[in-house]
PDB file of C-alpha atoms in Angstrom:
ATOM      1  CA  MET A   1       0.937  59.244   9.316  1.00  0.00           C
ATOM      2  CA  ASN A   2       3.850  59.805   6.963  1.00  0.00           C
ATOM      3  CA  TRP A   3       2.977  57.421   4.107  1.00  0.00           C
ATOM      4  CA  SER A   4       5.035  59.245   1.500  1.00  0.00           C
ATOM      5  CA  GLY A   5       8.111  58.965   3.682  1.00  0.00           C
ATOM      6  CA  ALA A   6       7.584  55.230   3.993  1.00  0.00           C
ATOM      7  CA  TYR A   7       7.314  54.768   0.237  1.00  0.00           C
ATOM      8  CA  THR A   8      10.520  56.478  -0.842  1.00  0.00           C
ATOM      9  CA  TRP A   9      12.458  54.854  -3.667  1.00  0.00           C
ATOM     10  CA  ILE A  10      15.223  53.900  -1.237  1.00  0.00           C
ATOM     11  CA  ASN A  11      12.769  51.980   0.956  1.00  0.00           C
ATOM     12  CA  LEU A  12      10.983  50.405  -1.986  1.00  0.00           C
ATOM     13  CA  ASN A  13      14.260  49.300  -3.555  1.00  0.00           C
ATOM     14  CA  TYR A  14      15.353  47.896  -0.199  1.00  0.00           C
ATOM     15  CA  LEU A  15      12.132  45.890   0.037  1.00  0.00           C
ATOM     16  CA  LEU A  16      12.463  44.659  -3.549  1.00  0.00           C
ATOM     17  CA  GLN A  17      15.890  43.266  -2.708  1.00  0.00           C
ATOM     18  CA  GLY A  18      14.289  41.456   0.227  1.00  0.00           C
ATOM     19  CA  LEU A  19      11.511  40.153  -2.027  1.00  0.00           C
ATOM     20  CA  TRP A  20      14.104  38.741  -4.394  1.00  0.00           C
ATOM     21  CA  ILE A  21      15.681  36.824  -1.498  1.00  0.00           C
ATOM     22  CA  THR A  22      12.237  35.564  -0.445  1.00  0.00           C
ATOM     23  CA  ILE A  23      11.564  34.347  -3.991  1.00  0.00           C
ATOM     24  CA  GLN A  24      14.966  32.654  -4.234  1.00  0.00           C
ATOM     25  CA  ILE A  25      14.456  30.862  -0.910  1.00  0.00           C
ATOM     26  CA  SER A  26      10.955  29.803  -1.939  1.00  0.00           C
ATOM     27  CA  VAL A  27      11.862  28.554  -5.412  1.00  0.00           C
ATOM     28  CA  ILE A  28      14.937  26.592  -4.307  1.00  0.00           C
ATOM     29  CA  SER A  29      13.081  25.075  -1.348  1.00  0.00           C
ATOM     30  CA  ILE A  30      10.094  24.186  -3.531  1.00  0.00           C
ATOM     31  CA  ILE A  31      12.298  22.424  -6.095  1.00  0.00           C
ATOM     32  CA  LEU A  32      14.325  20.493  -3.528  1.00  0.00           C
ATOM     33  CA  SER A  33      11.364  19.564  -1.321  1.00  0.00           C
ATOM     34  CA  SER A  34       9.382  18.428  -4.368  1.00  0.00           C
ATOM     35  CA  ILE A  35      12.168  16.028  -5.320  1.00  0.00           C
ATOM     36  CA  PHE A  36      12.746  14.678  -1.810  1.00  0.00           C
ATOM     37  CA  GLY A  37       9.043  14.700  -0.965  1.00  0.00           C
ATOM     38  CA  ALA A  38       8.221  12.644  -4.063  1.00  0.00           C
ATOM     39  CA  ILE A  39      10.966  10.129  -3.258  1.00  0.00           C
ATOM     40  CA  LEU A  40       9.861   9.784   0.362  1.00  0.00           C
ATOM     41  CA  GLY A  41       6.200   9.576  -0.624  1.00  0.00           C
ATOM     42  CA  ILE A  42       6.892   6.829  -3.161  1.00  0.00           C
ATOM     43  CA  ILE A  43       8.921   4.873  -0.599  1.00  0.00           C
ATOM     44  CA  ARG A  44       6.041   5.085   1.866  1.00  0.00           C
ATOM     45  CA  TYR A  45       3.551   4.094  -0.819  1.00  0.00           C
ATOM     46  CA  SER A  46       5.659   1.143  -1.947  1.00  0.00           C
ATOM     47  CA  LYS A  47       5.516  -0.532   1.475  1.00  0.00           C
ATOM     48  CA  ILE A  48       9.155  -1.630   1.329  1.00  0.00           C
ATOM     49  CA  SER A  49       9.854  -3.855   4.322  1.00  0.00           C
ATOM     50  CA  LYS A  50      11.163  -1.817   7.292  1.00  0.00           C
ATOM     51  CA  VAL A  51      12.388   0.984   4.991  1.00  0.00           C
ATOM     52  CA  SER A  52       8.893   2.417   4.444  1.00  0.00           C
ATOM     53  CA  ALA A  53       8.123   2.198   8.147  1.00  0.00           C
ATOM     54  CA  PHE A  54      11.374   3.965   9.050  1.00  0.00           C
ATOM     55  CA  VAL A  55      10.768   6.708   6.477  1.00  0.00           C
ATOM     56  CA  GLY A  56       7.220   7.101   7.772  1.00  0.00           C
ATOM     57  CA  PHE A  57       8.566   7.445  11.308  1.00  0.00           C
ATOM     58  CA  LEU A  58      10.976  10.210  10.275  1.00  0.00           C
ATOM     59  CA  VAL A  59       8.314  12.001   8.238  1.00  0.00           C
ATOM     60  CA  ASP A  60       5.887  11.939  11.168  1.00  0.00           C
ATOM     61  CA  ILE A  61       8.538  13.383  13.483  1.00  0.00           C
ATOM     62  CA  VAL A  62       9.324  16.303  11.171  1.00  0.00           C
ATOM     63  CA  ARG A  63       5.646  16.998  10.373  1.00  0.00           C
ATOM     64  CA  ASN A  64       4.894  17.359  14.063  1.00  0.00           C
ATOM     65  CA  LEU A  65       7.758  19.741  14.836  1.00  0.00           C
ATOM     66  CA  PRO A  66       7.351  23.540  14.656  1.00  0.00           C
ATOM     67  CA  LEU A  67       9.068  24.991  11.600  1.00  0.00           C
ATOM     68  CA  LEU A  68      10.572  27.655  13.825  1.00  0.00           C
ATOM     69  CA  LEU A  69      12.305  24.946  15.863  1.00  0.00           C
ATOM     70  CA  ILE A  70      13.798  23.453  12.691  1.00  0.00           C
ATOM     71  CA  LEU A  71      15.043  26.897  11.674  1.00  0.00           C
ATOM     72  CA  PHE A  72      16.660  27.380  15.083  1.00  0.00           C
ATOM     73  CA  PHE A  73      18.273  23.952  14.892  1.00  0.00           C
ATOM     74  CA  SER A  74      19.578  24.569  11.361  1.00  0.00           C
ATOM     75  CA  TYR A  75      21.241  27.861  12.191  1.00  0.00           C
ATOM     76  CA  PHE A  76      22.113  27.589  15.892  1.00  0.00           C
ATOM     77  CA  GLY A  77      22.140  23.841  16.592  1.00  0.00           C
ATOM     78  CA  LEU A  78      24.080  22.336  13.700  1.00  0.00           C
ATOM     79  CA  PRO A  79      27.173  24.529  14.316  1.00  0.00           C
ATOM     80  CA  GLN A  80      27.486  22.742  17.670  1.00  0.00           C
ATOM     81  CA  ILE A  81      28.351  19.563  15.755  1.00  0.00           C
ATOM     82  CA  GLY A  82      30.552  21.314  13.235  1.00  0.00           C
ATOM     83  CA  ILE A  83      28.006  21.998  10.485  1.00  0.00           C
ATOM     84  CA  ARG A  84      27.765  25.696   9.716  1.00  0.00           C
ATOM     85  CA  PHE A  85      25.337  27.348   7.323  1.00  0.00           C
ATOM     86  CA  SER A  86      24.894  30.924   6.196  1.00  0.00           C
ATOM     87  CA  THR A  87      21.479  32.356   6.984  1.00  0.00           C
ATOM     88  CA  PHE A  88      20.469  31.752   3.362  1.00  0.00           C
ATOM     89  CA  SER A  89      21.590  28.117   3.363  1.00  0.00           C
ATOM     90  CA  ALA A  90      20.154  27.456   6.832  1.00  0.00           C
ATOM     91  CA  ALA A  91      16.761  28.735   5.701  1.00  0.00           C
ATOM     92  CA  ILE A  92      16.806  26.545   2.585  1.00  0.00           C
ATOM     93  CA  PHE A  93      17.874  23.527   4.640  1.00  0.00           C
ATOM     94  CA  ALA A  94      15.124  24.041   7.211  1.00  0.00           C
ATOM     95  CA  PHE A  95      12.364  24.727   4.684  1.00  0.00           C
ATOM     96  CA  THR A  96      13.430  21.787   2.518  1.00  0.00           C
ATOM     97  CA  ILE A  97      13.419  19.384   5.465  1.00  0.00           C
ATOM     98  CA  PHE A  98      10.013  20.554   6.676  1.00  0.00           C
ATOM     99  CA  GLU A  99       8.337  20.784   3.271  1.00  0.00           C
ATOM    100  CA  SER A 100       9.749  17.429   2.140  1.00  0.00           C
ATOM    101  CA  ALA A 101       7.988  15.757   5.062  1.00  0.00           C
ATOM    102  CA  MET A 102       4.720  17.574   4.337  1.00  0.00           C
ATOM    103  CA  LEU A 103       4.885  16.791   0.621  1.00  0.00           C
ATOM    104  CA  ALA A 104       5.802  13.164   1.276  1.00  0.00           C
ATOM    105  CA  GLU A 105       2.440  12.680   2.945  1.00  0.00           C
ATOM    106  CA  ILE A 106       0.664  14.452   0.082  1.00  0.00           C
ATOM    107  CA  PHE A 107       2.405  12.257  -2.498  1.00  0.00           C
ATOM    108  CA  ARG A 108       1.659   9.100  -0.528  1.00  0.00           C
ATOM    109  CA  SER A 109      -2.007   9.997  -0.130  1.00  0.00           C
ATOM    110  CA  GLY A 110      -2.321  10.929  -3.809  1.00  0.00           C
ATOM    111  CA  LEU A 111      -0.807   7.652  -4.962  1.00  0.00           C
ATOM    112  CA  GLU A 112      -2.958   5.596  -2.614  1.00  0.00           C
ATOM    113  CA  ALA A 113      -6.067   7.397  -3.905  1.00  0.00           C
ATOM    114  CA  VAL A 114      -5.600   5.766  -7.315  1.00  0.00           C
ATOM    115  CA  ASP A 115      -7.919   2.785  -7.777  1.00  0.00           C
ATOM    116  CA  LYS A 116      -6.067  -0.441  -6.991  1.00  0.00           C
ATOM    117  CA  GLY A 117      -7.719  -1.979 -10.030  1.00  0.00           C
ATOM    118  CA  GLN A 118      -5.567   0.259 -12.212  1.00  0.00           C
ATOM    119  CA  THR A 119      -2.429  -1.259 -10.707  1.00  0.00           C
ATOM    120  CA  GLU A 120      -3.711  -4.802 -10.996  1.00  0.00           C
ATOM    121  CA  ALA A 121      -4.708  -4.277 -14.629  1.00  0.00           C
ATOM    122  CA  ALA A 122      -1.306  -2.821 -15.491  1.00  0.00           C
ATOM    123  CA  ARG A 123       0.561  -5.672 -13.804  1.00  0.00           C
ATOM    124  CA  SER A 124      -1.637  -8.279 -15.501  1.00  0.00           C
ATOM    125  CA  ASN A 125      -0.734  -6.697 -18.858  1.00  0.00           C
ATOM    126  CA  GLY A 126       2.958  -7.272 -18.234  1.00  0.00           C
ATOM    127  CA  LEU A 127       4.109  -3.937 -16.829  1.00  0.00           C
ATOM    128  CA  THR A 128       6.699  -4.057 -14.084  1.00  0.00           C
ATOM    129  CA  TYR A 129       6.052  -2.388 -10.747  1.00  0.00           C
ATOM    130  CA  LEU A 130       8.163   0.644 -11.662  1.00  0.00           C
ATOM    131  CA  GLN A 131       6.492   0.959 -15.066  1.00  0.00           C
ATOM    132  CA  THR A 132       3.073   0.755 -13.423  1.00  0.00           C
ATOM    133  CA  LEU A 133       4.079   3.427 -10.949  1.00  0.00           C
ATOM    134  CA  ARG A 134       5.515   5.681 -13.641  1.00  0.00           C
ATOM    135  CA  TYR A 135       2.907   5.357 -16.382  1.00  0.00           C
ATOM    136  CA  ILE A 136      -0.291   4.490 -14.525  1.00  0.00           C
ATOM    137  CA  VAL A 137      -0.311   5.377 -10.839  1.00  0.00           C
ATOM    138  CA  PHE A 138       1.785   8.541 -10.665  1.00  0.00           C
ATOM    139  CA  PRO A 139       0.088  10.451 -13.557  1.00  0.00           C
ATOM    140  CA  GLN A 140      -3.359   9.743 -12.108  1.00  0.00           C
ATOM    141  CA  GLY A 141      -2.279  10.467  -8.562  1.00  0.00           C
ATOM    142  CA  LEU A 142      -0.674  13.744  -9.604  1.00  0.00           C
ATOM    143  CA  LYS A 143      -4.049  15.120 -10.652  1.00  0.00           C
ATOM    144  CA  LYS A 144      -5.294  14.579  -7.114  1.00  0.00           C
ATOM    145  CA  MET A 145      -2.168  16.129  -5.595  1.00  0.00           C
ATOM    146  CA  ILE A 146      -2.127  19.483  -7.403  1.00  0.00           C
ATOM    147  CA  ALA A 147      -4.411  21.368  -5.022  1.00  0.00           C
ATOM    148  CA  PRO A 148      -2.769  20.265  -1.744  1.00  0.00           C
ATOM    149  CA  ILE A 149       0.729  20.634  -3.209  1.00  0.00           C
ATOM    150  CA  VAL A 150       0.081  24.215  -4.292  1.00  0.00           C
ATOM    151  CA  SER A 151      -1.530  24.966  -0.941  1.00  0.00           C
ATOM    152  CA  GLN A 152       1.661  23.717   0.700  1.00  0.00           C
ATOM    153  CA  PHE A 153       3.806  25.871  -1.594  1.00  0.00           C
ATOM    154  CA  ILE A 154       1.743  28.932  -0.722  1.00  0.00           C
ATOM    155  CA  SER A 155       2.252  28.153   2.957  1.00  0.00           C
ATOM    156  CA  LEU A 156       5.985  27.890   2.281  1.00  0.00           C
ATOM    157  CA  VAL A 157       6.136  31.344   0.715  1.00  0.00           C
ATOM    158  CA  LYS A 158       4.367  32.798   3.751  1.00  0.00           C
ATOM    159  CA  ASP A 159       6.509  30.776   6.153  1.00  0.00           C
ATOM    160  CA  THR A 160       9.698  32.282   4.742  1.00  0.00           C
ATOM    161  CA  SER A 161       8.897  35.283   6.921  1.00  0.00           C
ATOM    162  CA  LEU A 162       9.837  33.109   9.931  1.00  0.00           C
ATOM    163  CA  ALA A 163      13.449  33.240   8.753  1.00  0.00           C
ATOM    164  CA  THR A 164      13.661  36.756  10.179  1.00  0.00           C
ATOM    165  CA  ILE A 165      14.394  34.987  13.463  1.00  0.00           C
ATOM    166  CA  ILE A 166      17.820  34.022  12.078  1.00  0.00           C
ATOM    167  CA  LEU A 167      18.215  37.480  10.501  1.00  0.00           C
ATOM    168  CA  LEU A 168      17.727  36.379   6.909  1.00  0.00           C
ATOM    169  CA  PRO A 169      17.470  39.692   4.990  1.00  0.00           C
ATOM    170  CA  ASP A 170      14.220  38.736   3.263  1.00  0.00           C
ATOM    171  CA  LEU A 171      11.136  40.871   2.633  1.00  0.00           C
ATOM    172  CA  MET A 172       9.829  40.705   6.195  1.00  0.00           C
ATOM    173  CA  GLN A 173      13.169  41.353   7.865  1.00  0.00           C
ATOM    174  CA  ARG A 174      13.821  44.378   5.675  1.00  0.00           C
ATOM    175  CA  ALA A 175      10.350  45.686   6.472  1.00  0.00           C
ATOM    176  CA  GLN A 176      11.255  45.490  10.163  1.00  0.00           C
ATOM    177  CA  VAL A 177      14.428  47.435   9.511  1.00  0.00           C
ATOM    178  CA  ILE A 178      12.483  50.205   7.754  1.00  0.00           C
ATOM    179  CA  TYR A 179       9.802  50.724  10.379  1.00  0.00           C
ATOM    180  CA  GLY A 180      12.409  50.257  13.076  1.00  0.00           C
ATOM    181  CA  GLN A 181      13.904  53.556  11.914  1.00  0.00           C
ATOM    182  CA  ASP A 182      10.557  55.320  12.179  1.00  0.00           C
ATOM    183  CA  THR A 183       7.529  53.688  13.846  1.00  0.00           C
ATOM    184  CA  ASN A 184       5.234  55.934  11.781  1.00  0.00           C
ATOM    185  CA  TYR A 185       6.186  53.761   8.815  1.00  0.00           C
ATOM    186  CA  MET A 186       4.845  50.586  10.443  1.00  0.00           C
ATOM    187  CA  ILE A 187       1.289  50.544   9.047  1.00  0.00           C
ATOM    188  CA  PRO A 188       2.113  51.641   5.482  1.00  0.00           C
ATOM    189  CA  ILE A 189       5.021  49.188   5.308  1.00  0.00           C
ATOM    190  CA  PHE A 190       2.866  46.381   6.710  1.00  0.00           C
ATOM    191  CA  ILE A 191       0.201  47.131   4.109  1.00  0.00           C
ATOM    192  CA  LEU A 192       2.776  47.059   1.301  1.00  0.00           C
ATOM    193  CA  VAL A 193       4.347  43.813   2.528  1.00  0.00           C
ATOM    194  CA  ALA A 194       0.928  42.178   2.932  1.00  0.00           C
ATOM    195  CA  ALA A 195      -0.033  43.235  -0.605  1.00  0.00           C
ATOM    196  CA  THR A 196       3.246  41.829  -1.935  1.00  0.00           C
ATOM    197  CA  TYR A 197       2.744  38.431  -0.284  1.00  0.00           C
ATOM    198  CA  PHE A 198      -0.832  38.387  -1.563  1.00  0.00           C
ATOM    199  CA  VAL A 199       0.189  39.096  -5.164  1.00  0.00           C
ATOM    200  CA  VAL A 200       2.929  36.436  -5.139  1.00  0.00           C
ATOM    201  CA  ASN A 201       0.668  33.771  -3.655  1.00  0.00           C
ATOM    202  CA  TYR A 202      -2.301  34.719  -5.816  1.00  0.00           C
ATOM    203  CA  LEU A 203      -0.185  34.370  -8.960  1.00  0.00           C
ATOM    204  CA  LEU A 204       0.979  30.995  -7.679  1.00  0.00           C
ATOM    205  CA  SER A 205      -2.622  29.872  -7.156  1.00  0.00           C
ATOM    206  CA  LEU A 206      -3.565  31.059 -10.672  1.00  0.00           C
ATOM    207  CA  PHE A 207      -0.668  29.092 -12.126  1.00  0.00           C
ATOM    208  CA  ALA A 208      -1.793  26.051 -10.164  1.00  0.00           C
ATOM    209  CA  GLY A 209      -5.301  26.417 -11.540  1.00  0.00           C
ATOM    210  CA  PHE A 210      -3.904  26.544 -15.070  1.00  0.00           C
ATOM    211  CA  ILE A 211      -1.836  23.380 -14.509  1.00  0.00           C
ATOM    212  CA  ASP A 212      -4.829  21.637 -12.934  1.00  0.00           C
ATOM    213  CA  ARG A 213      -7.020  22.413 -15.945  1.00  0.00           C
ATOM    214  CA  ARG A 214      -4.337  21.218 -18.358  1.00  0.00           C
ATOM    215  CA  LEU A 215      -3.983  17.914 -16.494  1.00  0.00           C
ATOM    216  CA  LYS A 216      -7.723  17.311 -16.512  1.00  0.00           C
ATOM    217  CA  ASN A 217      -8.068  17.934 -20.250  1.00  0.00           C
TER     218      ASN A 217
END
């Protein structure tokens, strides 16, 4: 097995470029899905007549669709109605849509986990609904959301590898290109890619643990 041939600087540099794309996709999708997920989760929590039910219906649809199907639709389906994305934009669109739905449920569950007495006490002390949500419910609910949110982010980083199906030149796709040139490189490249995903996700989990401890203090 030619391990040294697999780990040439050219191959490593090629993979690093793919890792950078993976990180960009992940970070942008995490930011956007966090914003949209929080908005959708709050709408569901607020029980706004008909609006909350409609949002819940859409969220349930997306949550029960395969991410791969959403990727296919974003890159191959939308052009049929005149909406064209690059592979990079299509991946961000698909991941944001999917993760927003997943996070919406996490936000809703976290907010509903806060003792109703907290809300009643805040309202009886003159706080408006939005003030109660902002200063009382959301901060307490956030502490309960950290673990599942980070778990979802870790899943997102791993799921970016699915974007190879639309030829996004990320870490996984570039790994396929390398071992496609020489099948002897397959195992060493797989080991390197697996180690890279592990390090990225492990650092993310450590950061989450730090944030969790800060919130509990």
